[in-house]
Amino acid sequence: MVFALHSTSMTSRTIHFLRRGQATALHDIPPDRTLLEVLREDLHCSGTKEGCGEGDCGACTVMLGERVAEPGQAPQLRLRAINSCIRLAHSVDGLAVWTVEDLAHDPHIARAAGHPQHPAQEAMVQCHGSQCGFCTPGFVMSLFGLYENHCQQRQGQALSRTQAQEALSGNLCRCTGYRPILDAAQQMDQLPAATLDRAAILQKLEQLALLQSHSAIDFNYKAPTDLQELLQLRAAHPQAQLVAGCTDVGLWVTKQHRRFAQVLDVTRVAQLRRIDTQGGALHIGAAATLSDAFAALERHYPELHRFAARFAGLPVRNSGTLGGNVANGSPIGDAMPLLIALNAQVVLASVRSERSLPLENLYTGYRQNVMAADELLARISMPLHATQPTASGKDWQLLRAYKVSKRQDDDISAVCLVVRVAVQNGLVSEAAIGAGGVAATPVRATLAEDALRGQPWNAATVQAAAAALQAQFKPISDMRASGAYRRQLLASLMTRFWNESQGQGHIATTLEHITLEMQP
Ligand SMILES: Cc1cc2nc3c(=O)[nH]c(=O)nc-3n(C[C@H](O)[C@H](O)[C@H](O)COP(=O)(O)OP(=O)(O)OC[C@H]3O[C@@H](n4cnc5c(N)ncnc54)[C@H](O)[C@@H]3O)c2cc1C
Ligand code: FES
Ligand code: FES
């Protein structure tokens, strides 16, 4: 099935993607047209809904399949639910796409006899997971992602309520209520199985790659696969909008109605997506998705799981990249305080050279940074620290990441504070603190670090660090929190770290509730 669409007269490469086992071709799609627009308006897949148009509600969730080949390993099919409303249509070139309509019609999904619906759909029906139905296609697609990535791999182990909640964290429902939907998530794998023929899809994606255009024509959406080519294009077209997962840039299109005549996509360069551990350091390519980056961080720091799960919702983390978060440099971005506390360095690359600097030195002002017009962020590297889950004995190292926001899930921080303290023989040997939401950029809390280093680990030292945090930062008031509340939080979170170092984790939870209730 080949669609020939001629929506504008702009020069554009043809987009090829796999749908229901067939190659679909789209012509003349402007570089800033969203995937949702193409699905609904051009391909008439109106099952995929538009709720918010900004990645918040999940009504537009679709599934993407990508052929991923790690060096020395057989290619794998990577399946990820993403928000189509803020994803650019050209970014699915060479991928497989599933919308809610496809679950019942894809010949590569083998359903049990007498069960025409996918278990993700059937469970929603059986558990009464839908009322008005507007959110339902998005939930079903997130459930499809959960089914493929977890239920099919767990060999009989039941899915927990927490796992279900985390998988559905990017989907909002306004009328059913979440209990029946979460029931559906837990019921899916008790229904007769539906099996996706991954081998057949991988084979077709390989064939599809042959259709992808690598011609030298000056297309207005470029997604090179080679780093040198990307850097040359960056130098030659500094005006082109650099894009990774598009979870920030997508909103500039849908909410600010900005138009981009040329787009340069960094996500197809394998080197920029690589994550590895070498020489006692973790290196995360700038174009690694937030899901992959947090998974790598959690392998070394399992204590970060809840913090990672509170970064946006899963479809945003599946598309957005770590490099996009760092390069965007929002003062309320969550990755940067963590990376500062881990003493991360950013590596900037251009056709001229590569240079490396401490992450906090990247920023020069509100959403401004030192990157030259021909540079881009290549990777983020950080030493691996031997942290422990709890502080015990004379020598320990503790890492805690605190995010305070109005909602627990899928919300932006009012304040984010990440604290790492190492103690040897009762004295603080190392202190690293990153803060967000308290200045015009993500920042290192240097005064508090100085107040801690070399001091005995006791309540008085912690109090001095809390005072130093309040002395260094004069946060502004905005819709998320008042400046006074933010300053209060800095001290409260430092106290919370102290309490946790004393084994009082349960008090920490209470403290969070108290501070939230105090919010004006
Ligand atoms: C619903 C929703 C919830 C969110 N929740 C959170 C949250 O909880 N915490 C949080 O911190 N953020 C949050 N975000 C923001 C966003 O998801 C992150 O900032 C994300 O990491 C951006 O990555 P991206 O790949 O999508 O960047 P893009 O949108 O593609 O790009 C963002 C900026 O970075 C630049 N850029 C991208 N890659 C590079 C590179 N390699 N080199 C140089 N410049 C580059 C782009 O040019 C652009 O200026 C949320 C967003 C949405 C839509
Ligand atoms: S329409 Fe709400 S997340 Fe896309
Ligand atoms: S069923 Fe109505 S919004 Fe979810």
Coordinates of C-alpha atoms and ligand atoms in Angstrom, one line a residue:
M1 CA 0.0 0.0 0.0
V2 CA 1.7 3.3 -1.1
F3 CA 0.1 6.6 -0.3
A4 CA 1.2 9.6 -2.4
L5 CA 0.4 12.8 -0.6
H6 CA 1.0 16.3 -1.9
S7 CA 0.1 18.6 0.9
T8 CA 2.6 21.4 0.1
S9 CA 5.0 22.3 -2.7
M10 CA 8.1 22.2 -0.3
T11 CA 11.0 20.0 -1.3
S12 CA 11.0 17.1 1.1
R13 CA 12.4 13.6 1.1
T14 CA 9.8 10.8 1.0
I15 CA 9.0 9.2 4.3
H16 CA 8.8 5.4 4.3
F17 CA 7.5 3.5 7.3
L18 CA 6.0 0.1 8.0
R19 CA 2.4 -0.2 8.9
R20 CA 0.4 -3.4 9.0
G21 CA 3.3 -5.1 7.4
Q22 CA 3.2 -2.8 4.3
A23 CA 5.6 0.0 3.3
T24 CA 3.8 3.3 3.5
A25 CA 5.3 6.2 1.6
L26 CA 4.5 9.9 2.3
H27 CA 5.6 12.6 -0.1
D28 CA 6.1 16.3 0.4
I29 CA 5.6 16.4 4.1
P30 CA 6.9 19.7 5.6
P31 CA 9.8 19.2 8.0
D32 CA 7.8 20.5 11.0
R33 CA 4.6 18.6 10.4
T34 CA 3.8 16.3 13.3
L35 CA 3.2 12.6 13.2
L36 CA -0.3 13.1 14.7
E37 CA -1.2 15.5 11.9
V38 CA -0.1 13.0 9.3
L39 CA -1.9 10.1 10.9
R40 CA -5.2 11.9 11.5
E41 CA -5.4 14.3 8.5
D42 CA -3.5 12.5 5.8
L43 CA -3.9 8.8 6.6
H44 CA -7.3 9.2 8.3
C45 CA -6.4 7.2 11.4
S46 CA -8.8 9.1 13.6
G47 CA -8.5 6.5 16.4
T48 CA -5.4 8.4 17.5
K49 CA -6.7 11.4 19.4
E50 CA -5.5 14.9 20.1
G51 CA -6.1 16.0 23.7
C52 CA -3.5 18.5 24.8
G53 CA -1.0 18.6 21.9
E54 CA 1.8 18.9 24.3
G55 CA 2.8 15.4 25.5
D56 CA 0.8 15.6 28.7
C57 CA -2.4 13.5 28.2
G58 CA -1.3 10.5 26.2
A59 CA -4.4 10.5 24.0
C60 CA -2.2 10.5 20.9
T61 CA 0.0 7.6 22.0
V62 CA 1.2 5.3 19.2
M63 CA 3.9 2.6 19.2
L64 CA 7.1 2.7 17.2
G65 CA 9.2 -0.3 16.3
E66 CA 12.9 0.2 15.4
R67 CA 15.6 -2.3 14.3
V68 CA 18.4 -1.9 16.7
A69 CA 21.7 -3.6 16.1
E70 CA 24.3 -3.6 19.0
P71 CA 27.8 -4.4 17.9
G72 CA 28.3 -8.2 17.8
Q73 CA 24.7 -8.9 18.5
A74 CA 21.7 -10.0 16.4
P75 CA 19.4 -7.1 15.5
Q76 CA 16.5 -6.6 17.9
L77 CA 13.1 -5.0 17.5
R78 CA 12.8 -2.2 20.0
L79 CA 9.2 -1.2 20.7
R80 CA 8.3 2.1 22.4
A81 CA 5.1 3.9 23.0
I82 CA 5.5 7.6 22.2
N83 CA 3.4 10.8 21.9
S84 CA 2.6 11.4 18.3
C85 CA 1.4 15.0 18.9
I86 CA 4.9 16.3 19.5
R87 CA 6.9 14.0 17.3
L88 CA 7.8 15.1 13.8
A89 CA 6.5 12.9 11.0
H90 CA 9.9 12.6 9.3
S91 CA 11.4 11.1 12.5
V92 CA 9.5 7.8 11.7
D93 CA 11.2 7.3 8.4
G94 CA 12.5 3.7 8.4
L95 CA 10.5 2.6 11.5
A96 CA 7.3 0.6 12.1
V97 CA 4.3 2.5 13.4
W98 CA 1.2 1.0 15.1
T99 CA -1.9 3.1 15.8
V100 CA -4.9 1.7 17.8
E101 CA -6.6 0.6 14.6
D102 CA -3.7 -1.6 13.8
L103 CA -4.0 -3.9 16.8
A104 CA -6.9 -5.7 15.2
H105 CA -5.6 -5.5 11.6
D106 CA -1.9 -6.1 11.6
P107 CA -1.2 -9.5 10.0
H108 CA 1.9 -9.7 12.1
I109 CA -0.1 -9.9 15.3
A110 CA -1.4 -13.5 15.8
R111 CA -4.5 -13.5 18.0
A112 CA -6.0 -16.5 19.7
A113 CA -9.0 -18.1 18.0
G114 CA -12.2 -16.4 19.0
H115 CA -10.4 -13.3 20.3
P116 CA -10.4 -10.8 17.6
Q117 CA -9.2 -8.0 19.9
H118 CA -5.7 -7.7 21.3
P119 CA -5.4 -8.5 25.0
A120 CA -4.8 -4.8 25.7
Q121 CA -8.2 -4.0 24.2
E122 CA -10.0 -7.1 25.6
A123 CA -8.8 -6.4 29.2
M124 CA -10.0 -2.8 28.9
V125 CA -13.5 -4.1 27.9
Q126 CA -13.6 -6.7 30.6
C127 CA -12.5 -4.4 33.4
H128 CA -14.7 -1.5 32.3
G129 CA -11.7 0.7 31.6
S130 CA -13.5 3.1 29.4
Q131 CA -16.4 5.6 29.7
C132 CA -16.3 8.5 27.2
G133 CA -13.5 6.7 25.4
F134 CA -11.5 9.7 24.4
C135 CA -8.4 8.6 26.4
T136 CA -8.9 4.9 25.6
P137 CA -6.8 4.6 22.3
G138 CA -3.9 6.2 24.1
F139 CA -4.2 3.9 27.1
V140 CA -4.6 0.9 24.8
M141 CA -1.3 1.8 23.0
S142 CA 0.5 2.2 26.3
L143 CA -0.9 -1.1 27.4
F144 CA 0.3 -2.6 24.1
G145 CA 3.8 -1.3 24.9
L146 CA 3.6 -2.8 28.4
Y147 CA 2.3 -6.1 26.9
E148 CA 5.2 -6.3 24.5
N149 CA 8.0 -5.1 26.7
H150 CA 7.0 -6.7 30.0
C151 CA 4.2 -9.2 29.9
Q152 CA 5.7 -11.2 27.0
Q153 CA 9.1 -11.3 28.6
R154 CA 8.2 -12.1 32.2
Q155 CA 7.4 -15.8 31.9
G156 CA 4.4 -16.0 34.2
Q157 CA 5.5 -13.5 36.8
A158 CA 2.6 -11.2 37.6
L159 CA 2.8 -7.5 36.8
S160 CA 2.7 -5.3 40.0
R161 CA 0.4 -2.4 40.5
T162 CA 3.5 -0.1 40.6
Q163 CA 4.8 -1.4 37.3
A164 CA 1.3 -0.8 35.8
Q165 CA 1.2 2.7 37.2
E166 CA 4.6 3.6 35.9
A167 CA 3.8 2.2 32.4
L168 CA 0.6 4.4 32.3
S169 CA 2.1 7.5 33.9
G170 CA 1.8 9.4 30.6
N171 CA -1.9 8.8 30.1
L172 CA -4.6 10.9 31.7
C173 CA -8.3 9.8 32.1
R174 CA -10.9 12.3 33.2
C175 CA -13.9 10.1 33.6
T176 CA -13.3 6.4 34.1
G177 CA -10.9 6.7 37.0
Y178 CA -7.7 4.8 37.1
R179 CA -8.6 1.7 39.1
P180 CA -10.3 -0.3 36.3
I181 CA -7.6 0.7 33.8
L182 CA -4.9 -0.5 36.2
D183 CA -6.9 -3.7 36.7
A184 CA -6.9 -4.1 32.9
A185 CA -3.1 -3.7 32.8
Q186 CA -2.8 -6.5 35.4
Q187 CA -5.3 -8.7 33.6
M188 CA -3.9 -8.5 30.1
D189 CA -1.5 -11.4 30.4
Q190 CA -4.2 -13.7 31.9
L191 CA -6.0 -13.6 28.6
P192 CA -5.2 -15.8 25.6
A193 CA -2.0 -14.4 24.2
A194 CA -1.5 -12.3 21.1
T195 CA 1.9 -12.8 19.5
L196 CA 3.8 -10.2 17.5
D197 CA 6.0 -11.7 14.8
R198 CA 9.1 -9.8 15.5
A199 CA 11.3 -11.7 13.1
A200 CA 9.0 -10.8 10.1
I201 CA 8.9 -7.2 11.2
L202 CA 12.7 -7.1 11.5
Q203 CA 13.0 -8.5 8.0
K204 CA 10.6 -6.0 6.5
L205 CA 12.4 -3.1 8.3
E206 CA 15.6 -4.3 6.7
Q207 CA 14.0 -4.1 3.3
L208 CA 12.5 -0.7 4.2
A209 CA 16.0 0.6 4.9
L210 CA 16.8 0.1 1.2
L211 CA 14.0 2.6 0.3
Q212 CA 15.5 5.3 2.6
S213 CA 17.0 8.1 0.7
H214 CA 20.7 9.0 1.2
S215 CA 20.8 11.2 -1.8
A216 CA 22.8 14.4 -1.8
I217 CA 19.7 16.5 -2.6
D218 CA 19.3 19.4 -0.2
F219 CA 16.3 18.0 1.7
N220 CA 14.7 20.1 4.4
Y221 CA 14.7 17.3 7.0
K222 CA 18.1 15.6 7.4
A223 CA 18.7 12.7 9.7
P224 CA 22.3 11.5 8.9
T225 CA 23.6 8.2 10.3
D226 CA 27.2 9.3 10.4
L227 CA 28.6 11.7 13.0
Q228 CA 31.0 13.4 10.7
E229 CA 28.2 14.0 8.2
L230 CA 26.0 15.4 11.0
L231 CA 28.8 17.8 12.1
Q232 CA 29.4 19.0 8.6
L233 CA 25.7 19.6 8.1
R234 CA 25.6 21.5 11.5
A235 CA 28.5 23.7 10.3
A236 CA 26.9 24.2 6.8
H237 CA 23.4 24.9 8.1
P238 CA 23.6 26.6 11.5
Q239 CA 20.1 28.0 11.0
A240 CA 18.6 24.5 10.7
Q241 CA 16.6 23.5 13.8
L242 CA 18.5 20.8 15.7
V243 CA 16.1 18.2 17.0
A244 CA 16.5 15.0 19.0
G245 CA 13.3 13.4 20.6
C246 CA 11.4 16.6 20.0
T247 CA 9.7 16.6 23.4
D248 CA 10.7 20.3 23.9
V249 CA 10.8 21.4 20.3
G250 CA 7.5 19.7 19.5
L251 CA 5.8 22.2 21.8
W252 CA 7.4 25.1 20.1
V253 CA 5.5 23.8 17.0
T254 CA 2.2 23.0 18.5
K255 CA 1.9 25.7 21.1
Q256 CA 4.0 28.6 19.9
H257 CA 3.3 27.9 16.2
R258 CA 6.9 28.3 15.3
R259 CA 7.8 27.0 11.8
F260 CA 11.1 25.4 10.8
A261 CA 12.2 25.5 7.2
Q262 CA 15.0 23.1 7.9
V263 CA 15.5 20.4 10.5
L264 CA 18.6 18.5 11.5
D265 CA 17.8 15.3 13.4
V266 CA 20.6 13.9 15.6
T267 CA 19.0 10.6 16.6
R268 CA 20.1 8.3 13.8
V269 CA 23.8 8.6 14.6
A270 CA 24.7 5.3 16.5
Q271 CA 27.6 7.0 18.3
L272 CA 25.3 9.5 19.8
R273 CA 23.0 6.9 21.1
R274 CA 25.7 4.7 22.6
I275 CA 25.8 4.1 26.3
D276 CA 28.9 2.4 27.8
T277 CA 31.1 2.1 30.9
Q278 CA 34.8 2.6 30.4
G279 CA 37.6 3.5 32.8
G280 CA 35.3 3.7 35.8
A281 CA 33.0 6.2 34.1
L282 CA 29.6 6.0 32.5
H283 CA 29.3 7.6 29.0
I284 CA 25.8 8.4 27.7
G285 CA 25.4 9.5 24.1
A286 CA 23.5 12.8 23.8
A287 CA 20.8 11.1 21.6
A288 CA 20.2 8.2 24.0
T289 CA 16.6 8.3 25.1
L290 CA 15.7 9.2 28.6
S291 CA 14.4 5.7 29.1
D292 CA 17.7 4.2 28.1
A293 CA 19.8 6.8 30.0
F294 CA 17.9 6.3 33.2
A295 CA 18.0 2.5 32.8
A296 CA 21.8 2.8 32.6
L297 CA 21.9 5.2 35.6
E298 CA 19.7 2.9 37.6
R299 CA 21.9 -0.1 36.9
H300 CA 24.6 1.7 38.9
Y301 CA 22.3 3.7 41.3
P302 CA 19.1 1.6 41.9
E303 CA 18.1 4.3 44.4
L304 CA 17.3 6.6 41.5
H305 CA 14.4 4.5 40.3
R306 CA 11.5 6.6 41.7
F307 CA 13.2 9.8 40.6
A308 CA 13.6 8.5 37.1
A309 CA 10.0 7.3 37.0
R310 CA 8.9 10.8 38.0
F311 CA 10.6 12.4 34.9
A312 CA 7.6 13.2 32.6
G313 CA 5.6 10.1 31.6
L314 CA 6.9 7.0 29.9
P315 CA 6.0 8.1 26.3
V316 CA 8.0 11.3 26.8
R317 CA 11.0 9.4 28.2
N318 CA 10.8 7.0 25.3
S319 CA 11.2 9.8 22.8
G320 CA 13.1 12.5 24.7
T321 CA 16.8 12.3 25.0
L322 CA 19.3 13.0 27.8
G323 CA 21.2 15.4 25.5
G324 CA 18.0 17.3 24.7
N325 CA 17.3 17.9 28.3
V326 CA 20.9 19.1 29.0
A327 CA 21.1 21.2 25.8
N328 CA 17.7 22.8 26.4
G329 CA 19.0 23.8 29.8
S330 CA 15.7 24.6 31.4
P331 CA 16.3 25.8 35.0
I332 CA 13.6 23.3 36.1
G333 CA 15.0 20.4 34.1
D334 CA 15.5 17.3 36.2
A335 CA 18.5 15.6 34.7
M336 CA 21.0 18.4 35.3
P337 CA 20.9 18.5 39.1
L338 CA 21.5 14.8 39.1
L339 CA 24.3 15.0 36.6
I340 CA 25.9 17.9 38.5
A341 CA 25.8 15.8 41.7
L342 CA 27.5 13.0 39.8
N343 CA 30.2 15.4 38.6
A344 CA 29.3 14.9 34.9
Q345 CA 31.2 16.4 32.1
V346 CA 29.6 17.4 28.8
V347 CA 31.4 16.7 25.5
L348 CA 30.8 19.2 22.7
A349 CA 31.7 18.2 19.2
S350 CA 32.1 20.2 15.9
V351 CA 34.0 19.7 12.6
R352 CA 36.8 21.6 14.3
S353 CA 37.3 19.6 17.4
E354 CA 35.9 18.1 20.6
R355 CA 35.9 19.8 24.0
S356 CA 34.8 18.8 27.4
L357 CA 33.6 20.8 30.4
P358 CA 31.8 20.4 33.7
L359 CA 28.1 20.3 33.0
E360 CA 27.3 23.3 35.2
N361 CA 29.7 25.4 33.1
L362 CA 27.7 24.8 30.0
Y363 CA 25.2 27.4 31.0
T364 CA 25.7 31.2 30.7
G365 CA 22.1 32.4 31.5
Y366 CA 18.5 31.5 31.2
R367 CA 18.4 28.9 28.4
Q368 CA 21.8 30.1 27.1
N369 CA 24.9 28.1 26.8
V370 CA 28.5 28.2 25.5
M371 CA 27.8 26.0 22.4
A372 CA 29.0 27.6 19.2
A373 CA 26.8 27.7 16.2
D374 CA 28.6 24.7 14.6
E375 CA 28.8 22.6 17.8
L376 CA 26.5 20.0 19.3
L377 CA 26.3 18.0 22.4
A378 CA 27.9 14.6 21.7
R379 CA 27.8 12.8 25.1
I380 CA 27.7 13.2 28.8
S381 CA 30.3 11.4 30.9
M382 CA 30.4 10.9 34.6
P383 CA 32.6 9.0 37.1
L384 CA 30.9 6.1 38.8
H385 CA 30.6 6.5 42.5
A386 CA 30.4 3.7 45.0
T387 CA 27.1 4.7 46.7
Q388 CA 25.3 2.6 49.2
P389 CA 21.5 2.2 49.6
T390 CA 21.7 3.4 53.2
A391 CA 24.4 5.1 55.3
S392 CA 25.9 2.5 57.6
G393 CA 29.1 2.1 59.5
K394 CA 31.9 4.7 59.6
D395 CA 32.4 5.1 55.8
W396 CA 29.5 5.5 53.5
Q397 CA 28.4 7.4 50.4
L398 CA 24.7 8.4 49.9
L399 CA 23.0 9.7 46.8
R400 CA 19.5 11.1 47.0
A401 CA 17.5 12.9 44.3
Y402 CA 14.5 14.9 45.5
K403 CA 11.9 16.3 43.1
V404 CA 9.1 18.4 44.6
S405 CA 6.2 19.1 42.3
K406 CA 2.4 19.7 42.6
R407 CA 1.6 16.2 41.2
Q408 CA 3.6 13.1 41.9
D409 CA 3.6 11.9 38.3
D410 CA 4.2 13.6 34.9
D411 CA 4.8 17.1 36.4
I412 CA 7.6 19.6 36.2
S413 CA 9.7 20.3 39.4
A414 CA 9.1 23.3 41.6
V415 CA 12.5 22.4 43.1
C416 CA 14.8 19.6 42.4
L417 CA 17.7 18.9 44.7
V418 CA 20.2 16.1 44.3
V419 CA 22.7 15.5 47.1
R420 CA 25.7 13.1 47.2
V421 CA 27.8 13.0 50.3
A422 CA 30.6 10.6 51.2
V423 CA 31.8 10.2 54.8
Q424 CA 35.0 8.7 55.9
N425 CA 35.8 8.2 59.6
G426 CA 32.9 10.4 60.5
L427 CA 34.1 13.4 58.3
V428 CA 32.6 14.5 55.0
S429 CA 35.2 13.5 52.4
E430 CA 33.1 14.5 49.4
A431 CA 30.0 16.6 48.8
A432 CA 28.3 17.3 45.5
I433 CA 24.9 19.0 45.2
G434 CA 23.0 20.0 42.1
A435 CA 19.9 22.2 42.2
G436 CA 17.1 23.1 39.9
G437 CA 14.2 25.5 40.2
V438 CA 16.2 28.0 42.3
A439 CA 18.1 30.1 39.7
A440 CA 18.1 31.0 36.0
T441 CA 20.0 27.8 35.1
P442 CA 20.6 24.4 36.7
V443 CA 23.3 25.1 39.3
R444 CA 25.9 23.5 41.5
A445 CA 25.3 24.4 45.2
T446 CA 29.0 25.4 45.8
L447 CA 28.4 27.2 49.2
A448 CA 26.6 24.2 50.7
E449 CA 29.3 21.8 49.3
D450 CA 32.0 24.0 51.0
A451 CA 30.0 24.0 54.2
L452 CA 30.0 20.2 54.3
R453 CA 33.5 19.2 53.1
G454 CA 35.9 18.2 55.9
Q455 CA 33.3 18.7 58.6
P456 CA 31.9 16.0 61.0
W457 CA 28.7 14.5 59.7
N458 CA 26.2 15.8 62.3
A459 CA 23.1 17.9 62.6
A460 CA 25.0 21.1 63.1
T461 CA 27.0 20.6 59.8
V462 CA 23.8 19.8 58.0
Q463 CA 22.2 23.0 59.4
A464 CA 25.1 25.0 58.1
A465 CA 24.7 23.4 54.7
A466 CA 21.0 24.2 54.7
A467 CA 21.8 27.8 55.6
A468 CA 24.4 27.9 52.8
L469 CA 21.8 26.7 50.3
Q470 CA 19.5 29.5 51.3
A471 CA 22.3 32.0 51.2
Q472 CA 23.3 31.0 47.6
F473 CA 19.9 31.0 46.0
K474 CA 17.2 33.6 45.7
P475 CA 14.6 31.7 43.7
I476 CA 11.8 33.6 41.9
S477 CA 8.0 33.1 42.4
D478 CA 6.0 31.7 39.6
M479 CA 3.0 29.4 38.9
R480 CA 4.8 26.4 40.3
A481 CA 5.9 27.8 43.7
S482 CA 6.7 31.1 45.5
G483 CA 10.3 32.1 46.0
A484 CA 9.9 31.8 49.7
Y485 CA 8.5 28.2 49.5
R486 CA 11.4 27.2 47.2
R487 CA 14.0 28.6 49.7
Q488 CA 12.2 26.7 52.5
L489 CA 12.3 23.6 50.5
L490 CA 16.1 23.8 50.0
A491 CA 16.6 23.7 53.8
S492 CA 13.9 21.0 54.2
L493 CA 15.4 18.7 51.6
M494 CA 18.8 19.0 53.2
T495 CA 17.3 18.1 56.5
R496 CA 15.6 15.2 54.8
F497 CA 18.9 14.0 53.5
W498 CA 20.2 14.1 57.0
N499 CA 17.2 12.1 58.3
E500 CA 17.7 9.5 55.7
S501 CA 21.4 9.2 56.5
Q502 CA 20.2 8.4 60.0
G503 CA 18.0 5.6 58.7
Q504 CA 14.7 7.6 59.1
G505 CA 13.4 7.0 55.6
H506 CA 9.7 7.0 56.8
I507 CA 10.1 10.5 58.2
A508 CA 11.2 11.7 54.7
T509 CA 7.9 10.8 53.1
T510 CA 6.0 12.6 55.8
L511 CA 8.3 15.6 55.4
E512 CA 7.4 15.8 51.7
H513 CA 3.7 15.9 52.5
I514 CA 4.2 18.5 55.1
T515 CA 6.2 20.8 52.8
L516 CA 3.7 20.3 50.0
E517 CA 0.8 21.2 52.3
M518 CA 2.7 24.4 53.4
Q519 CA 2.8 25.6 49.8
P520 CA 1.0 28.9 49.4
Ligands
LIG1 C1 4.6 16.3 29.0 C2 6.1 16.6 29.2 C3 6.6 16.4 30.5 C4 8.0 16.7 30.7 N1 8.4 16.5 31.9 C5 9.7 16.8 32.2 C6 10.3 16.5 33.5 O1 9.6 15.9 34.4 N2 11.5 16.9 33.7 C7 12.3 17.5 32.8 O2 13.5 17.8 33.0 N3 11.8 17.7 31.5 C8 10.6 17.4 31.2 N4 10.1 17.6 30.0 C9 10.9 18.2 29.0 C10 11.6 17.3 27.9 O3 11.0 16.1 27.8 C11 13.1 17.1 28.2 O4 13.7 18.4 28.2 C12 13.8 16.2 27.1 O5 14.9 15.6 27.7 C13 14.1 16.9 25.9 O6 14.8 16.0 25.0 P1 14.5 15.9 23.5 O7 15.4 14.9 22.9 O8 13.0 15.7 23.3 O9 14.9 17.4 23.0 P2 14.4 18.2 21.7 O10 13.0 18.7 22.0 O11 14.6 17.5 20.5 O12 15.4 19.4 21.8 C14 15.5 20.3 22.9 C15 16.6 21.3 22.7 O13 17.8 20.7 22.7 C16 18.6 20.9 21.5 N5 19.3 19.7 21.3 C17 18.8 18.4 21.3 N6 19.8 17.5 21.1 C18 20.9 18.3 21.0 C19 22.3 17.9 20.8 N7 22.7 16.7 20.8 N8 23.2 18.9 20.8 C20 22.8 20.2 20.9 N9 21.5 20.6 21.1 C21 20.6 19.6 21.1 C22 17.5 21.2 20.5 O14 18.1 22.0 19.4 C23 16.5 22.0 21.3 O15 17.0 23.3 21.4 C24 8.8 17.3 29.7 C25 8.2 17.5 28.4 C26 6.9 17.1 28.2 C27 6.3 17.3 26.8
FES2 S1 -2.4 15.0 22.5 FE1 -2.0 15.0 24.7 S2 -0.1 13.9 24.7 FE2 -0.5 14.2 22.7
FES3 S1 -12.8 7.4 29.5 FE1 -13.2 9.5 29.4 S2 -11.3 10.5 29.6 FE2 -10.9 8.4 30.0

